[in-house]
GROMACS .gro file of C-alpha atoms in nm:
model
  194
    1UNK     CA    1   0.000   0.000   0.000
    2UNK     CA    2   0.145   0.377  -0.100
    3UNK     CA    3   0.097   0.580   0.168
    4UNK     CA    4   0.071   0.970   0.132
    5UNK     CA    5   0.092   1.177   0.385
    6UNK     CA    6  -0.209   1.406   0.440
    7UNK     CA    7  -0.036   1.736   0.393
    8UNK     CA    8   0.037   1.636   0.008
    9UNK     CA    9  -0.303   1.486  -0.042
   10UNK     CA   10  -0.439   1.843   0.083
   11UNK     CA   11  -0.153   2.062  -0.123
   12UNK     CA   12  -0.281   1.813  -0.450
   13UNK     CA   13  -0.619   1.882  -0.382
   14UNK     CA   14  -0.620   2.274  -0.387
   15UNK     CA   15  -0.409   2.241  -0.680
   16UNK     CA   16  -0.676   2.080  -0.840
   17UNK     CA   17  -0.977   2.248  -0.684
   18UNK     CA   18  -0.790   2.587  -0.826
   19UNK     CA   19  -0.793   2.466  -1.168
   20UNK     CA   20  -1.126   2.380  -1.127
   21UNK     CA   21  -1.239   2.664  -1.002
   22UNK     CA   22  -1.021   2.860  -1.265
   23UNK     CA   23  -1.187   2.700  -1.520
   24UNK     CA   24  -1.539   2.723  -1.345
   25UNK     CA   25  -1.496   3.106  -1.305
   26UNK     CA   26  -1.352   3.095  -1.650
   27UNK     CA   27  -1.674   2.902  -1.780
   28UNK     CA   28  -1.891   3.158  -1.603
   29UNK     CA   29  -1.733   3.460  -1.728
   30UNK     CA   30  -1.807   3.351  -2.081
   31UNK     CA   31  -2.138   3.267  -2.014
   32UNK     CA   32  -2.244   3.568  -1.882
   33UNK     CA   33  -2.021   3.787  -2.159
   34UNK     CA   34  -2.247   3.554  -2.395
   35UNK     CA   35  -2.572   3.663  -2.238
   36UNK     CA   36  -2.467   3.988  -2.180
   37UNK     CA   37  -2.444   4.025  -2.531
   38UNK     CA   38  -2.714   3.829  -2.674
   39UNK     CA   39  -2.939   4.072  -2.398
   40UNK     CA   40  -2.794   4.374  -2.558
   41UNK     CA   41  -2.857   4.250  -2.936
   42UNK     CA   42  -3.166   4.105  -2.870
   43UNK     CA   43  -3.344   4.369  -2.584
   44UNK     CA   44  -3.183   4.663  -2.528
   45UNK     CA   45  -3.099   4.764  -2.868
   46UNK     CA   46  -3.358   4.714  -3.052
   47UNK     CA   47  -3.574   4.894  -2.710
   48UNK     CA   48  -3.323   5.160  -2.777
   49UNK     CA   49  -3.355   5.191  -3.131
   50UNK     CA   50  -3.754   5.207  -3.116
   51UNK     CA   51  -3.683   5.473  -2.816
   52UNK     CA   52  -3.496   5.693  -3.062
   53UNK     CA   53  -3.763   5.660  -3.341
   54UNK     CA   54  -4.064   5.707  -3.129
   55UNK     CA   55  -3.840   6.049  -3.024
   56UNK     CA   56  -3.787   6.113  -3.396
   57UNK     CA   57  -4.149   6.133  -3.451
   58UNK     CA   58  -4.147   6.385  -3.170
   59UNK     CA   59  -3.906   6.606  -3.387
   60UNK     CA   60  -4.161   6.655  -3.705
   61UNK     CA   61  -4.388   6.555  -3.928
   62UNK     CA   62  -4.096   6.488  -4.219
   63UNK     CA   63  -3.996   6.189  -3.988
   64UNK     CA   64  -4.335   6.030  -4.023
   65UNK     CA   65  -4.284   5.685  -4.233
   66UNK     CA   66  -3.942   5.582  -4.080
   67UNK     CA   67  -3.908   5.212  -3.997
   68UNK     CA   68  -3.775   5.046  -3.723
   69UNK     CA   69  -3.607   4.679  -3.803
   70UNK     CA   70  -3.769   4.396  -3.632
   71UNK     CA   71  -3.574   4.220  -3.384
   72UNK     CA   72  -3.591   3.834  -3.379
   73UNK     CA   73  -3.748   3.837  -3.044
   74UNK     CA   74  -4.133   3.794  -3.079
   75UNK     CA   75  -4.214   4.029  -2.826
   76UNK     CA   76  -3.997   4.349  -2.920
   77UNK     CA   77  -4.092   4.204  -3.280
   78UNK     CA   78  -4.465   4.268  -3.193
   79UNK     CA   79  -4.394   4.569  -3.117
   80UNK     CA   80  -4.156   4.724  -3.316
   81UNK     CA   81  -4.397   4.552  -3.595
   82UNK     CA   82  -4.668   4.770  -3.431
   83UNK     CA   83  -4.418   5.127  -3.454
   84UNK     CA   84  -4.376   5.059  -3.804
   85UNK     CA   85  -4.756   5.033  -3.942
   86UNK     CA   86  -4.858   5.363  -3.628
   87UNK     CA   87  -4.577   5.528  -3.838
   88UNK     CA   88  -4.669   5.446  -4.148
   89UNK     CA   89  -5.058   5.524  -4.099
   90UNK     CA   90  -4.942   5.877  -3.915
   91UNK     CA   91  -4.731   5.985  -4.244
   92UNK     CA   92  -5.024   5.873  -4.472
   93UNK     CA   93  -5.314   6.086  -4.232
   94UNK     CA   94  -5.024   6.389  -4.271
   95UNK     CA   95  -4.960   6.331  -4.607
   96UNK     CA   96  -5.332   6.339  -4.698
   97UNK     CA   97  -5.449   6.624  -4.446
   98UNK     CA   98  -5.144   6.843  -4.612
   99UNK     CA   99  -5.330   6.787  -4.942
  100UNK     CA  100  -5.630   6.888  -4.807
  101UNK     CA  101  -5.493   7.199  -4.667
  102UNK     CA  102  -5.351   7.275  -4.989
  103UNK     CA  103  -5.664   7.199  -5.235
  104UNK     CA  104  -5.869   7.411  -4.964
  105UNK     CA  105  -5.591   7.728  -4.960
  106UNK     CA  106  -5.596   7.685  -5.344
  107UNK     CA  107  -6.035   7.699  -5.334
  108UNK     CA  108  -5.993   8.004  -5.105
  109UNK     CA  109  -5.756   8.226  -5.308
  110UNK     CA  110  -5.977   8.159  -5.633
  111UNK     CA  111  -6.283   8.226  -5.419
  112UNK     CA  112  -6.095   8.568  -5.286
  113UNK     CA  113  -5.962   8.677  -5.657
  114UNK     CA  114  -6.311   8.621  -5.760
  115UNK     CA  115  -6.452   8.816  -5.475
  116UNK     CA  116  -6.174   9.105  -5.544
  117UNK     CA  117  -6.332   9.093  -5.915
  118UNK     CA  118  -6.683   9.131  -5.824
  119UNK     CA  119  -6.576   9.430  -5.610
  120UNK     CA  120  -6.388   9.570  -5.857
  121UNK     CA  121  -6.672   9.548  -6.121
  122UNK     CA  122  -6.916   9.683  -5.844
  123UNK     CA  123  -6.744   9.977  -5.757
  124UNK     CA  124  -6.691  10.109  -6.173
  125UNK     CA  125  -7.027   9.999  -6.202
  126UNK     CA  126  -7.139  10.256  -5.905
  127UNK     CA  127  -6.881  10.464  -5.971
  128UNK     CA  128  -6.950  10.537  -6.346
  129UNK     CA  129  -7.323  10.545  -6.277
  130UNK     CA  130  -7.539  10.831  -6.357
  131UNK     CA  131  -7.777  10.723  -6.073
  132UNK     CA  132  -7.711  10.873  -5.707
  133UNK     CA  133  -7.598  10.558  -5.492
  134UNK     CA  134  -7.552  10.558  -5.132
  135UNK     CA  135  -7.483  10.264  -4.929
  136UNK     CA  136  -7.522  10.274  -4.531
  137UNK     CA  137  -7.494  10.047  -4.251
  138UNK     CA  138  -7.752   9.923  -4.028
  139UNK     CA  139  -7.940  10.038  -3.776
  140UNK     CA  140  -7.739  10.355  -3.767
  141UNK     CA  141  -7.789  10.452  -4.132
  142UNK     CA  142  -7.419  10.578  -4.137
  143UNK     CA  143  -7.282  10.608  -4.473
  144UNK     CA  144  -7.062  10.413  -4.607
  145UNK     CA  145  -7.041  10.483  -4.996
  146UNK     CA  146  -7.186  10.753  -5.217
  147UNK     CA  147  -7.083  10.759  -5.562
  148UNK     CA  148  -7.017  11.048  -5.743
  149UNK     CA  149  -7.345  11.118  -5.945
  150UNK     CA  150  -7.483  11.115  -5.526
  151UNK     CA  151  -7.251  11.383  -5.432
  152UNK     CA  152  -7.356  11.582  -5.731
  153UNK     CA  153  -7.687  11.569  -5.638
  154UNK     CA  154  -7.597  11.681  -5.279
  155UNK     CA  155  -7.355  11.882  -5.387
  156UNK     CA  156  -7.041  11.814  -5.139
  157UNK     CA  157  -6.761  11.611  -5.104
  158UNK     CA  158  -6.705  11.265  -4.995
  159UNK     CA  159  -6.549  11.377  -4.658
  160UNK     CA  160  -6.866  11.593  -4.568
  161UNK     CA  161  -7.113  11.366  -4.672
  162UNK     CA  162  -6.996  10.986  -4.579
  163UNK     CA  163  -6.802  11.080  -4.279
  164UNK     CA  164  -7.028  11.016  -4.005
  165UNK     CA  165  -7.348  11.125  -4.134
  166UNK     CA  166  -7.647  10.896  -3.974
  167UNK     CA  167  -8.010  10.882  -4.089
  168UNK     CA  168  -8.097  11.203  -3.911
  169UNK     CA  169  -7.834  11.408  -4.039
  170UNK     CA  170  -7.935  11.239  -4.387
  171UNK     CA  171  -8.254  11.274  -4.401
  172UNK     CA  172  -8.250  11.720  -4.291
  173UNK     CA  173  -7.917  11.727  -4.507
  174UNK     CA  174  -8.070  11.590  -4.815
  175UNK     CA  175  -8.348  11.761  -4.783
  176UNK     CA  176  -8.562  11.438  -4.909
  177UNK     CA  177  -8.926  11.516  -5.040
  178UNK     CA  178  -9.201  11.349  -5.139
  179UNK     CA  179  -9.349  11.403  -5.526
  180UNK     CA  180  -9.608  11.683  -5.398
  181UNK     CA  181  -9.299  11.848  -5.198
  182UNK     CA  182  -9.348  11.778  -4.885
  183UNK     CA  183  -9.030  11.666  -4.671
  184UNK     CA  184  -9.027  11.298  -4.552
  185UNK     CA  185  -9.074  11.227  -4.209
  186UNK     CA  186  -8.709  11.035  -4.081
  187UNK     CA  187  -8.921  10.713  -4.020
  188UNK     CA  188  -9.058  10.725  -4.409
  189UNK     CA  189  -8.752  10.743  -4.599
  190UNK     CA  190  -8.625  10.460  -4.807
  191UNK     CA  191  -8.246  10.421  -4.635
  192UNK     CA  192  -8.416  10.462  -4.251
  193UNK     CA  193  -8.696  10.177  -4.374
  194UNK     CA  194  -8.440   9.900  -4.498
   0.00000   0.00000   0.00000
C-alpha cells in the first residue's frame, strides 16, 4: 500500500480544486459575456432603437414613415412591428391632411380673386353710374359709400357727406321730399326703412 501523507493529499487537492475553479470562473465569465451580449442585441438595442424613433417622430412631421427593423425576439418584434404600421398610418393621415390643406388654400384664393373681381366690377359699375348711390350700414344709417353722381346731387364732397353722417343728419341734409314736396318724415324714408 502507497501511503501519502495528508499534507500532500491536501496541497494536490487545492491544486486541483484551483484549476477547477479557474476554469469554473472561466466558464462563467463567458457565459455571462455571452448573455450579456445576446441581452444587448436582442433587448436593449432594438428597445433603444424604437426609443430613438418614437423620439424622432417627436421632432416633425418629415420623420413620419421611418421604420424600425424587427428584432428576432417575438415580443420586441410585436412591437416594433406595431411602430412601423402607427408610423406608417401617421405619415399617410399627414400626407393626406397636407393635401387637403392645400386643395382648400388653393379653393380660397380663387374664391378671394373672384370676390376682389366682383368688387372691382361693383365699384366702376357705381362709380361710373349716372344714378345717385348711397350705401349705409344698419341700424345707424351711417354712410358708407356715395358715388359720385350722389354727391352731385348733394352737392359736397365725400369727406362731408360719408363721414359720419347717420339717418338724421341724412334725411334734414338731403333735404328728401315726397313728389307733392313735402319733406319725408325720418321714419318714411327709403335708407331709414331697410
Amino acid at each position: 500500500s502507497i501511503h501519502i501523507p495528508l499534507s500532500v493529499l491536501y496541497a494536490r487537492a487545492r491544486q486541483v480544486t484551483g484549476r477547477m475553479s479557474g476554469f469554473l470562473a472561466a466558464i462563467l465569465l463567458a457565459v455571462f459575456g455571452l448573455h450579456t451580449f445576446l441581452t444587448h442585441r436582442l433587448a436593449v438595442k432594438p428597445i433603444r432603437d424604437l426609443s430613438l424613433r418614437v423620439r424622432s417622430l417627436a421632432g416633425g412631421p418629415h420623420h413620419l414613415g421611418e421604420q424600425v427593423p424587427l428584432p428576432p425576439s417575438r415580443e420586441l418584434g410585436e412591437l416594433s412591428l406595431a411602430f412601423n404600421e402607427m408610423s406608417l398610418c401617421l405619415k399617410s393621415a399627414m400626407d393626406d391632411l397636407e393635401s387637403r390643406v392645400e386643395a382648400r388654400t388653393q379653393e380660397r384664393l380663387e374664391a378671394l380673386k373672384e370676390l376682389r373681381l366682383s368688387q372691382a366690377t361693383l365699384q366702376v359699375a357705381m362709380d361710373q353710374s349716372t344714378a345717385g348711390i348711397a350705401i349705409a350700414d344698419a341700424p345707424d344709417g351711417r354712410l358708407r359709400y356715395v358715388n359720385d353722381a350722389g354727391l352731385g346731387i348733394r352737392g359736397s364732397s365725400r369727406e362731408k357727406v360719408v363721414n359720419g353722417m347717420g339717418v338724421d343728419q341724412y334725411v334734414e341734409s338731403w333735404q328728401i321730399r315726397h313728389l307733392d314736396g313735402t319733406p319725408y318724415r325720418k321714419d318714411e324714408v327709403p335708407l331709414a326703412r331697410a
